[in-house]
C-alpha atoms as one frame of an Amber mdcrd trajectory, in Angstrom:
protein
  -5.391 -17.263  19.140  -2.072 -14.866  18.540  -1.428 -12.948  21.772  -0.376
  -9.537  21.203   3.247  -8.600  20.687   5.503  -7.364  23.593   6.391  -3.789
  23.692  10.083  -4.869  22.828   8.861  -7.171  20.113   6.089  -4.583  18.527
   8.895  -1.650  18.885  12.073  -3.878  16.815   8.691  -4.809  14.429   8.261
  -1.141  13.808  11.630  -0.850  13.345  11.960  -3.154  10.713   9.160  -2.086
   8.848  10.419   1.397   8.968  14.047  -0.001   7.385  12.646  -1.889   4.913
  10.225   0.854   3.688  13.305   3.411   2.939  15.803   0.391   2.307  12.864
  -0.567  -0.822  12.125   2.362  -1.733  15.892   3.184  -2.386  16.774  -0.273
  -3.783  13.581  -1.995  -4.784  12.239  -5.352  -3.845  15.716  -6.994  -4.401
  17.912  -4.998  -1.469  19.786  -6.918   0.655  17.839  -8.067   3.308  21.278
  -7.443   6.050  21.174  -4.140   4.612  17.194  -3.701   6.061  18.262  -5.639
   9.240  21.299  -3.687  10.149  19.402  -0.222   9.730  16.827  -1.796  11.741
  19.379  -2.060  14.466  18.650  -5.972  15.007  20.171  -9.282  13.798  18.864
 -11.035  10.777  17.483 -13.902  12.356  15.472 -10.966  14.214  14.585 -10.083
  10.937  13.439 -13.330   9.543  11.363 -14.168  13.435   9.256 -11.359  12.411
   9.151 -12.086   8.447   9.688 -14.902   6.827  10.756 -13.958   3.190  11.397
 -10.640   1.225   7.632 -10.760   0.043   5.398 -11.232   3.127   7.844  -7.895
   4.589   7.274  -5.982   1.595   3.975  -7.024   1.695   3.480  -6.112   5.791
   5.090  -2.247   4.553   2.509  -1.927   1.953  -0.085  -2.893   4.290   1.508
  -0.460   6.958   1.643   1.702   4.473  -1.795   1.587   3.343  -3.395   1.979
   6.929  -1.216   5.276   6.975  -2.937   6.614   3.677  -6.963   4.988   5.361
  -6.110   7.307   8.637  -4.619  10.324   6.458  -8.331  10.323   4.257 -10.419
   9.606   7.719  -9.194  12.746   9.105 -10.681  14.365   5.899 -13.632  13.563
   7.256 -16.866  13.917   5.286 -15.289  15.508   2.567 -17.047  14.040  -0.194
 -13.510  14.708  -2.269 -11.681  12.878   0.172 -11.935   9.373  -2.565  -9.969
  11.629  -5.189  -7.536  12.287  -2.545  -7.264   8.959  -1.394  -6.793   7.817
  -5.197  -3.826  10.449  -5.690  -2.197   9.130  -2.470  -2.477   5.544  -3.898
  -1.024   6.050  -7.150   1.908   8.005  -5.154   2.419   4.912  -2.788   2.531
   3.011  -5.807   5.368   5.347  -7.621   7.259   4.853  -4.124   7.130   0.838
  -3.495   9.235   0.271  -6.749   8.874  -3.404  -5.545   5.410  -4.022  -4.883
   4.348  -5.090  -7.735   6.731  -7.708  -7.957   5.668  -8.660  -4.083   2.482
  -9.007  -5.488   2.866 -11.383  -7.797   5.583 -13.461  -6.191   4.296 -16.977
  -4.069   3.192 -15.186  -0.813   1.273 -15.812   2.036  -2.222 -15.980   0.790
  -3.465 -14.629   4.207  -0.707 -11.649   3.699  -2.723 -10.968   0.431  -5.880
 -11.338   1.754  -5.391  -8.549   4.647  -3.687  -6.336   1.999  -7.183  -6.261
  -0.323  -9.088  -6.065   3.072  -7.387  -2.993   3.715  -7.394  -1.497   0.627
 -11.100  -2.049   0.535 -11.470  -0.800   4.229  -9.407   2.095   3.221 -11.193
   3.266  -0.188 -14.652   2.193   0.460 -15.714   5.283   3.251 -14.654   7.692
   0.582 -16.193   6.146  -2.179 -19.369   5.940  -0.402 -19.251   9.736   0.758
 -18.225  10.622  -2.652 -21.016   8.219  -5.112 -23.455  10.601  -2.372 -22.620
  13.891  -3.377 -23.123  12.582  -7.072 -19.208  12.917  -7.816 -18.732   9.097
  -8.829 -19.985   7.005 -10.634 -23.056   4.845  -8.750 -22.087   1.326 -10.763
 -18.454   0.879  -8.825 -18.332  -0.925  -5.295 -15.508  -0.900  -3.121 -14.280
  -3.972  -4.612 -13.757  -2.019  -7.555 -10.899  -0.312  -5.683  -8.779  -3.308
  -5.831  -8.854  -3.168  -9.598  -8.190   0.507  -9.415  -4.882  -0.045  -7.916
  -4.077  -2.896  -9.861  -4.106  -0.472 -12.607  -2.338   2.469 -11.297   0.440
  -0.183  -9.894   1.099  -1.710 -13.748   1.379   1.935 -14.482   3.799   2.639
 -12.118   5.574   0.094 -13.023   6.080   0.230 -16.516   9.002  -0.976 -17.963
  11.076   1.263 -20.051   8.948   4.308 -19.101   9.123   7.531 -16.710   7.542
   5.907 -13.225   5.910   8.903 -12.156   4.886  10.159 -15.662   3.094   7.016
 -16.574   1.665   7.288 -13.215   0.283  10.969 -13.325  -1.004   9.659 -17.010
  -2.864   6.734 -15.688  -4.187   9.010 -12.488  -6.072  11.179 -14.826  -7.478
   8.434 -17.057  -9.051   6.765 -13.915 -10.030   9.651 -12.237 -11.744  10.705
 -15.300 -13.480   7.696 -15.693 -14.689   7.109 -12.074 -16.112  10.483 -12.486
 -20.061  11.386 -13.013 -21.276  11.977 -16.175 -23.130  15.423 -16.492
């Protein structure tokens, strides 16, 4: 059973999340870790207590990062456009976390990776539902199918020798229009 972090503990965790979110999405997966650690305002071994490689912390910011965009499309509420606007968001996080992809695919915790597609799932899967309702998606995708919707925006995203957020906006309207109802 993990007991629950101490205020001090959860506050420098917070803290280095924070760091390493701006420090990655300046510098990409590769930045220094000191560089994350000192802008954190702790020492590195602080750093490495609370994460043990570059990957499972730019994994734990994506996930952070992800709960952020599942409360931003709750407070939509029933908004049966609220999936399109958690799609857009997505592909946006995606442009941001230069390094994610490479996280992704790098030898990480398999438990890190399993809470990240949890959450994604968790996140997407509401707003799906409300949206497949109101006849606005298609009724064959699942929320599982959300995974391999941002699998697809990410390799977008994170094209080599292309515009990042061009490719992206492309690759937004191809999947939008194909998760979309037929008339």
């Amino acid at each position: 059973m993990t007991r629950p972090l101490r205020q001090d503990a959860a506050r420098r965790r917070a803290h280095i999340l924070e760091a390493a979110r701006t420090v990655f999405a300046e510098s990409g997966l590769e930045a220094p870790l000191d560089l994350i650690a000192e802008r954190a305002g702790v020492g590195r071994a602080t750093l490495y207590r609370n994460f043990a490689d570059r990957y499972v912390l730019a994994l734990a910011v994506f996930i952070d990062q992800l709960e952020q965009l599942a409360q931003r499309t709750r407070a939509l509420g029933d908004d049966p456009q609220a999936f399109f606007a958690f799609i857009e968001d997505l592909a946006e996080l995606q442009v941001r976390n230069a390094g994610l992809a490479a996280a992704l695919r790098a030898p990480s915790s398999a438990e890190m990776l399993a809470q990240l597609r949890r959450t994604l799932v968790e996140a997407g899967g509401p707003p799906l539902a409300r949206a497949q309702a109101a006849g606005l998606v298609r009724s064959d995708l699942g929320p599982e199918d959300i995974r391999a919707i941002a699998l697809m925006l990410s390799s977008a995203a994170n094209a080599v020798g292309t515009d990042p957020r061009a490719m992206s906006q492309r690759a937004r309207m191809i999947v939008l229009e194909g998760l979309r109802t037929r008339s």
